[in-house]
Tab-separated table of C-alpha atoms and ligand atoms in Angstrom:
chain	number	residue	atom	x	y	z
A	1149	MET	CA	13.131	-11.746	8.261
A	1150	ASP	CA	11.079	-11.878	11.480
A	1151	GLU	CA	14.223	-11.396	13.496
A	1152	ILE	CA	14.899	-8.054	11.782
A	1153	PHE	CA	11.428	-6.563	11.712
A	1154	TYR	CA	7.795	-7.150	12.613
A	1155	SER	CA	6.545	-8.974	9.531
A	1156	TYR	CA	3.097	-8.806	8.012
A	1157	GLY	CA	2.864	-12.592	8.304
A	1158	ARG	CA	3.298	-12.391	12.078
A	1159	TYR	CA	0.754	-9.562	12.280
A	1160	LEU	CA	-1.794	-11.679	10.373
A	1161	ARG	CA	-1.138	-14.721	12.580
A	1162	GLU	CA	-1.483	-12.617	15.727
A	1163	THR	CA	-4.639	-10.901	14.441
A	1164	PHE	CA	-6.463	-13.860	12.889
A	1165	GLY	CA	-4.783	-16.930	14.323
A	1166	GLY	CA	-4.549	-18.703	10.976
A	1167	LYS	CA	-3.311	-18.399	7.426
A	1168	THR	CA	-4.993	-15.322	5.971
A	1169	TYR	CA	-5.126	-14.183	2.381
A	1170	LYS	CA	-6.263	-10.936	0.748
A	1171	VAL	CA	-8.700	-11.507	-2.121
A	1172	VAL	CA	-8.680	-8.641	-4.583
A	1173	VAL	CA	-12.042	-7.173	-5.610
A	1174	SER	CA	-12.929	-4.173	-7.734
A	1175	SER	CA	-15.086	-1.390	-6.280
A	1176	ARG	CA	-15.778	0.071	-9.754
A	1177	LEU	CA	-14.566	3.443	-8.454
A	1178	THR	CA	-12.012	5.828	-9.917
A	1179	CYS	CA	-9.608	8.450	-8.490
A	1180	PRO	CA	-9.691	12.258	-8.318
A	1181	THR	CA	-6.449	12.153	-10.296
A	1182	ARG	CA	-8.191	10.204	-13.046
A	1183	ASP	CA	-11.688	11.647	-13.364
A	1184	GLY	CA	-10.561	15.258	-13.800
A	1185	ALA	CA	-11.343	16.458	-10.234
A	1186	ILE	CA	-7.576	16.953	-9.721
A	1187	ALA	CA	-6.073	15.528	-12.932
A	1188	LYS	CA	-6.925	13.171	-15.766
A	1189	ASP	CA	-3.909	10.928	-16.270
A	1190	GLY	CA	-3.443	9.530	-12.766
A	1191	CYS	CA	-0.449	9.949	-10.481
A	1192	ALA	CA	2.820	10.061	-12.422
A	1193	PHE	CA	4.001	6.592	-11.323
A	1194	CYS	CA	0.679	4.755	-11.452
A	1195	ASP	CA	0.173	1.937	-13.908
A	1196	LEU	CA	-3.133	0.414	-12.941
A	1197	ARG	CA	-2.721	-2.281	-15.560
A	1198	GLY	CA	-0.008	-3.732	-13.358
A	1199	SER	CA	-2.364	-4.248	-10.475
A	1200	SER	CA	-4.092	-7.562	-9.891
A	1201	SER	CA	-7.390	-5.765	-9.237
A	1202	TYR	CA	-7.386	-4.148	-12.642
A	1203	PHE	CA	-9.898	-6.149	-14.634
A	1204	GLY	CA	-10.080	-3.956	-17.702
A	1205	LYS	CA	-13.595	-3.935	-19.083
A	1206	GLN	CA	-14.222	-7.562	-18.342
A	1207	GLY	CA	-15.053	-8.292	-14.729
A	1208	ARG	CA	-15.234	-4.749	-13.405
A	1209	GLY	CA	-19.007	-4.716	-13.709
A	1210	ASP	CA	-19.477	-7.829	-11.582
A	1211	ALA	CA	-21.049	-7.533	-8.165
A	1212	ILE	CA	-18.664	-7.962	-5.235
A	1213	ARG	CA	-20.174	-11.352	-4.300
A	1214	GLU	CA	-19.674	-12.648	-7.831
A	1215	GLN	CA	-16.057	-11.462	-7.874
A	1216	LEU	CA	-15.393	-13.226	-4.572
A	1217	ASP	CA	-17.158	-16.406	-5.656
A	1218	ARG	CA	-15.099	-16.468	-8.828
A	1219	ARG	CA	-11.722	-15.926	-7.145
A	1220	LEU	CA	-12.002	-17.712	-3.814
A	1221	PRO	CA	-11.971	-21.384	-4.895
A	1222	GLU	CA	-8.665	-21.032	-6.742
A	1223	ILE	CA	-7.096	-19.054	-3.882
A	1224	GLN	CA	-8.286	-21.611	-1.318
A	1225	ARG	CA	-6.789	-24.391	-3.389
A	1226	ARG	CA	-3.457	-22.661	-4.082
A	1227	PHE	CA	-2.668	-20.986	-0.778
A	1228	LYS	CA	-4.442	-23.249	1.726
A	1229	ALA	CA	-5.569	-20.143	3.597
A	1230	THR	CA	-8.324	-20.459	6.175
A	1231	ARG	CA	-9.297	-16.798	6.428
A	1232	PHE	CA	-9.843	-14.185	3.756
A	1233	LEU	CA	-10.011	-10.415	3.593
A	1234	ALA	CA	-11.789	-8.634	0.732
A	1235	TYR	CA	-9.123	-6.363	-0.709
A	1236	PHE	CA	-10.325	-3.216	-2.459
A	1237	GLN	CA	-6.915	-2.557	-3.924
A	1238	SER	CA	-6.832	-0.390	-7.035
A	1239	TYR	CA	-8.138	3.136	-7.513
A	1240	THR	CA	-9.522	5.152	-4.584
A	1241	ASN	CA	-11.922	2.939	-2.719
A	1242	THR	CA	-13.462	5.649	-0.542
A	1243	TYR	CA	-14.102	7.990	-3.470
A	1244	ALA	CA	-17.912	7.727	-3.582
A	1245	ASP	CA	-20.951	8.681	-1.554
A	1246	VAL	CA	-21.159	6.878	1.731
A	1247	GLY	CA	-24.314	4.952	0.647
A	1248	TYR	CA	-22.400	3.244	-2.158
A	1249	LEU	CA	-19.421	2.589	0.087
A	1250	ARG	CA	-21.645	0.952	2.694
A	1251	GLN	CA	-23.225	-1.186	-0.010
A	1252	ILE	CA	-19.945	-2.560	-1.406
A	1253	TYR	CA	-18.250	-3.041	1.966
A	1254	GLU	CA	-21.286	-4.792	3.463
A	1255	GLU	CA	-21.693	-6.939	0.373
A	1256	ALA	CA	-18.105	-8.143	0.770
A	1257	LEU	CA	-18.590	-8.768	4.483
A	1258	SER	CA	-21.780	-10.729	3.847
A	1259	HIS	CA	-19.746	-13.444	2.093
A	1260	PRO	CA	-19.402	-16.389	4.503
A	1261	LEU	CA	-15.668	-16.786	3.858
A	1262	ILE	CA	-14.743	-13.122	4.337
A	1263	SER	CA	-13.347	-12.113	7.745
A	1264	GLY	CA	-12.704	-8.440	7.099
A	1265	LEU	CA	-11.886	-5.644	4.698
A	1266	CYS	CA	-8.729	-4.126	3.364
A	1267	ILE	CA	-9.389	-0.773	1.663
A	1268	GLY	CA	-6.900	1.195	-0.431
A	1269	THR	CA	-7.383	4.953	-0.639
A	1270	ARG	CA	-5.830	8.447	-0.686
A	1271	PRO	CA	-5.488	10.810	2.271
A	1272	ASP	CA	-7.639	13.483	0.590
A	1273	CYS	CA	-10.621	11.137	0.136
A	1274	LEU	CA	-11.654	10.536	3.739
A	1275	PRO	CA	-14.623	12.767	4.575
A	1276	GLU	CA	-16.174	12.616	8.049
A	1277	GLU	CA	-19.057	10.330	7.018
A	1278	CYS	CA	-16.570	7.879	5.541
A	1279	LEU	CA	-14.528	7.806	8.748
A	1280	GLU	CA	-17.768	7.187	10.666
A	1281	LEU	CA	-18.686	4.285	8.385
A	1282	LEU	CA	-15.215	2.766	8.656
A	1283	GLU	CA	-15.326	3.002	12.435
A	1284	GLU	CA	-18.817	1.510	12.589
A	1285	LEU	CA	-17.630	-1.498	10.565
A	1286	ALA	CA	-14.306	-1.764	12.398
A	1287	GLU	CA	-16.104	-2.029	15.730
A	1288	LYS	CA	-17.729	-5.230	14.427
A	1289	THR	CA	-15.099	-6.743	12.179
A	1290	HIS	CA	-11.559	-6.313	10.908
A	1291	VAL	CA	-11.047	-3.218	8.743
A	1292	SER	CA	-7.651	-2.142	7.521
A	1293	LEU	CA	-7.098	0.990	5.497
A	1294	GLU	CA	-4.158	1.107	3.083
A	1295	LEU	CA	-3.376	4.781	2.888
A	1296	GLY	CA	-1.372	6.020	-0.092
A	1297	VAL	CA	0.859	8.519	1.658
A	1298	GLN	CA	3.709	7.846	-0.824
A	1299	SER	CA	5.783	10.671	0.674
A	1300	PHE	CA	5.480	13.318	3.354
A	1301	GLU	CA	7.757	15.610	1.334
A	1302	ASN	CA	6.087	18.176	-0.898
A	1303	PRO	CA	8.731	18.308	-3.674
A	1304	THR	CA	8.300	14.539	-4.122
A	1305	LEU	CA	4.498	14.695	-3.941
A	1306	GLU	CA	4.560	17.361	-6.658
A	1307	TRP	CA	6.996	15.334	-8.739
A	1308	LEU	CA	4.713	12.305	-8.422
A	1309	THR	CA	1.713	14.574	-9.288
A	1310	ARG	CA	-0.230	13.270	-6.320
A	1311	GLY	CA	-2.499	16.308	-6.024
A	1312	HIS	CA	-2.153	16.567	-2.234
A	1313	ASP	CA	0.585	17.668	0.106
A	1314	GLY	CA	2.298	16.046	3.076
A	1315	GLU	CA	0.172	18.013	5.523
A	1316	CYS	CA	-2.913	16.344	4.029
A	1317	SER	CA	-1.529	12.898	4.967
A	1318	ILE	CA	-0.584	14.025	8.455
A	1319	ARG	CA	-4.117	15.406	8.962
A	1320	ALA	CA	-5.698	12.212	7.580
A	1321	LEU	CA	-3.617	10.052	9.926
A	1322	GLU	CA	-4.539	12.214	12.888
A	1323	ARG	CA	-8.270	12.132	12.010
A	1324	LEU	CA	-8.165	8.372	11.487
A	1325	SER	CA	-6.590	7.806	14.860
A	1326	ARG	CA	-9.136	10.111	16.570
A	1327	ARG	CA	-12.349	9.297	14.648
A	1328	SER	CA	-11.699	5.706	13.574
A	1329	PRO	CA	-9.534	4.182	16.309
A	1330	HIS	CA	-10.548	0.582	15.515
A	1331	VAL	CA	-9.389	0.848	11.900
A	1332	HIS	CA	-5.946	-0.651	11.259
A	1333	VAL	CA	-4.059	1.878	9.141
A	1334	CYS	CA	-1.199	0.777	6.891
A	1335	ALA	CA	0.731	3.619	5.199
A	1336	HIS	CA	2.215	3.133	1.729
A	1337	LEU	CA	5.489	4.921	0.967
A	1338	ILE	CA	7.684	5.282	-2.118
A	1339	PHE	CA	11.419	5.861	-1.667
A	1340	GLY	CA	13.877	6.722	-4.405
A	1341	SER	CA	12.438	9.776	-6.149
A	1342	PRO	CA	15.170	12.200	-7.252
A	1343	THR	CA	13.369	14.838	-5.158
A	1344	ASP	CA	13.659	12.870	-1.875
A	1345	SER	CA	15.646	14.547	0.884
A	1346	ALA	CA	18.554	12.724	2.552
A	1347	THR	CA	16.408	12.125	5.653
A	1348	VAL	CA	13.203	11.062	3.898
A	1349	ALA	CA	13.122	7.535	5.330
A	1350	ARG	CA	13.929	8.485	8.925
A	1351	ASP	CA	11.436	11.375	8.890
A	1352	ALA	CA	8.670	9.189	7.457
A	1353	ALA	CA	9.256	6.502	10.109
A	1354	LEU	CA	9.084	9.070	12.903
A	1355	LEU	CA	5.826	10.490	11.525
A	1356	LEU	CA	4.292	7.013	11.304
A	1357	ASN	CA	5.362	6.275	14.896
A	1358	GLU	CA	3.634	9.445	16.039
A	1359	ALA	CA	0.510	8.594	14.031
A	1360	ARG	CA	0.404	5.134	15.683
A	1361	VAL	CA	-0.297	3.335	12.425
A	1362	LYS	CA	-0.478	-0.466	12.500
A	1363	GLY	CA	1.618	-1.054	9.412
A	1364	ALA	CA	3.720	0.252	6.545
A	1365	LYS	CA	4.322	-0.926	2.995
A	1366	LEU	CA	7.401	0.214	1.078
A	1367	HIS	CA	7.933	0.566	-2.655
A	1368	GLN	CA	10.921	1.758	-4.620
A	1369	LEU	CA	10.320	4.350	-7.302
A	1370	MET	CA	9.617	2.442	-10.532
A	1371	VAL	CA	9.262	3.838	-14.024
A	1372	LEU	CA	6.550	1.801	-15.733
A	1373	GLU	CA	5.215	1.990	-19.262
A	1374	HIS	CA	1.889	3.801	-19.753
A	1375	THR	CA	2.700	6.363	-17.058
A	1376	GLU	CA	3.671	10.002	-17.060
A	1377	LEU	CA	6.988	9.059	-15.463
A	1378	ALA	CA	7.793	6.891	-18.497
A	1379	GLU	CA	7.210	9.848	-20.816
A	1380	ARG	CA	9.407	12.089	-18.661
A	1381	TYR	CA	12.079	9.410	-18.407
A	1382	ARG	CA	12.272	9.083	-22.181
A	1383	THR	CA	12.528	12.804	-22.837
A	1384	ARG	CA	14.793	13.671	-19.910
A	1385	PRO	CA	16.111	10.580	-18.040
A	1386	PHE	CA	16.354	10.957	-14.261
A	1387	SER	CA	18.136	8.792	-11.748
A	1388	THR	CA	16.397	5.899	-10.041
A	1389	PRO	CA	17.804	4.159	-6.959
A	1390	SER	CA	20.283	1.319	-7.214
A	1391	LEU	CA	19.405	-1.681	-5.081
A	1392	GLU	CA	22.129	-0.687	-2.622
A	1393	GLU	CA	20.876	2.915	-2.385
A	1394	TYR	CA	17.316	1.721	-1.885
A	1395	SER	CA	18.435	-0.756	0.791
A	1396	GLU	CA	20.008	2.163	2.688
A	1397	ARG	CA	16.606	3.869	2.736
A	1398	VAL	CA	14.961	0.691	3.992
A	1399	LEU	CA	17.591	0.321	6.707
A	1400	GLU	CA	17.176	3.926	7.820
A	1401	PHE	CA	13.395	3.553	7.830
A	1402	LEU	CA	13.364	0.300	9.787
A	1403	GLU	CA	15.800	1.429	12.436
A	1404	HIS	CA	13.614	4.455	13.163
A	1405	LEU	CA	10.304	2.616	13.006
A	1406	SER	CA	8.533	1.584	16.190
A	1407	PRO	CA	8.745	-2.221	16.663
A	1408	THR	CA	4.945	-2.232	17.111
A	1409	ILE	CA	4.417	-1.376	13.407
A	1410	TYR	CA	4.384	-4.278	10.953
A	1411	LEU	CA	6.101	-4.173	7.563
A	1412	GLU	CA	3.975	-5.537	4.773
A	1413	ARG	CA	6.576	-5.170	2.055
A	1414	LEU	CA	10.144	-3.913	1.762
A	1415	HIS	CA	10.088	-3.369	-2.000
A	1416	ALA	CA	7.878	-3.961	-5.031
A	1417	ASN	CA	8.285	-6.171	-8.098
A	1418	ALA	CA	7.182	-4.976	-11.505
A	1419	SER	CA	4.272	-7.277	-12.296
A	1420	HIS	CA	4.990	-6.876	-16.039
A	1421	PRO	CA	8.820	-6.915	-16.026
A	1422	ASP	CA	9.044	-6.084	-19.722
A	1423	GLU	CA	7.149	-2.837	-19.026
A	1424	CYS	CA	9.507	-1.606	-16.316
A	1425	LEU	CA	11.955	0.969	-17.687
A	1426	ALA	CA	13.888	1.534	-14.453
A	1427	PRO	CA	15.390	0.588	-12.115
A	1428	ALA	CA	16.293	-2.685	-13.844
A	1429	TRP	CA	16.403	-4.616	-10.552
A	1430	SER	CA	12.623	-4.130	-10.158
A	1431	ARG	CA	12.166	-6.690	-12.938
A	1432	GLU	CA	13.671	-9.444	-10.785
A	1433	HIS	CA	11.684	-11.228	-8.123
A	1434	TRP	CA	13.952	-12.895	-5.561
A	1435	GLU	CA	17.272	-11.228	-6.238
A	1436	PRO	CA	16.238	-7.810	-4.770
A	1437	HIS	CA	14.545	-9.473	-1.809
A	1438	ASN	CA	17.641	-11.543	-1.008
A	1439	ARG	CA	20.046	-8.650	-1.518
A	1440	ILE	CA	18.061	-6.264	0.715
A	1441	ARG	CA	17.915	-8.990	3.357
A	1442	GLU	CA	21.665	-9.553	3.042
A	1443	ILE	CA	22.376	-5.844	3.469
A	1444	LEU	CA	20.050	-5.501	6.462
A	1445	LEU	CA	21.623	-8.544	8.122
A	1446	SER	CA	25.202	-7.450	7.410
A	1447	ARG	CA	24.464	-4.068	9.010
A	1448	GLY	CA	22.893	-5.655	12.093
A	1449	CYS	CA	19.568	-3.967	11.369
A	1450	ARG	CA	16.858	-4.174	14.050
A	1451	GLN	CA	13.534	-2.407	13.781
A	1452	GLY	CA	13.427	0.576	16.121
A	1453	SER	CA	17.060	0.252	17.196
A	1454	ARG	CA	17.749	3.959	16.661
A	1455	LEU	CA	14.783	5.120	18.698
A	1456	PRO	CA	15.279	6.112	22.320
A	1457	GLN	CA	15.124	2.828	24.265
A	1458	PRO	CA	12.719	2.593	27.214
B	2932	LIG	S1	-1.740	6.025	-7.425
B	2932	LIG	FE1	-3.734	5.667	-6.496
B	2932	LIG	S2	-4.740	7.671	-6.534
B	2932	LIG	FE2	-3.044	7.790	-7.988
B	2932	LIG	S3	-3.992	7.259	-9.947
B	2932	LIG	FE3	-3.130	5.373	-9.097
B	2932	LIG	S4	-4.827	4.393	-7.995
B	2932	LIG	FE4	-5.396	6.544	-8.371
């Protein structure tokens, strides 16, 4: 796929010079959409059980060092990676006072095998002192921030019950680029909501170009058990994208995305296929990947090809 777009693998090789792997750790934090600050049931699509950093009751209480010590040997053996990033993946990993954040980030960085941090969060959970901390760490080591933008379009953000609007993400991206310039920002997006406009993918790519993010990660809309979307889907089914429709979004996005921005993922797989209600193709692993690739190749897709050429 490297010939079509700037892959995450190439970005990691260029950044670290060796095989690099993200090791998931739990911060023991929650989200404003889960603790009642904004809502109690989480964002409409979010099934935290499907995430590899969801430990349930067991394991969440462990210190960061213990989590890393427990997971690293197996990962080293299986993936033959030489470098590792501590990946604070699930929940909102900047949703705490800055003293606690410093403690968990520094604890991860103190592990001899850890070369940097990867921190997942929401655009409305980045206060000034957090941006300062991130920048302080990023001046010394690798820090990437996985920002759950999901959509820049307000009808979709409301439909996904995100609890913030598109302007909030634009402001967060602008503040990150100004206050935390050494932090590598990777924006997460979901395409395929019935509320998406016809130009959602192109518009999102153009906004990410302007924000000078380092990367993007794409997901299709999935209806998973134990989510609000699943309840809605059962009472009043809505359309979800076919693989071909989703591939069109990916194509549109890629062709408008600056070639300097890496793509971490083109689509997601349901980690518990039996708990994915729709679209059915999300239950497959390789078939969607191969089909999207086929479509991109057959259409002569090249990242950034529809941007004004220098
Ligand atoms: S999508 Fe993110 S912010 Fe929303 S409930 Fe899930 S982990 Fe929390």
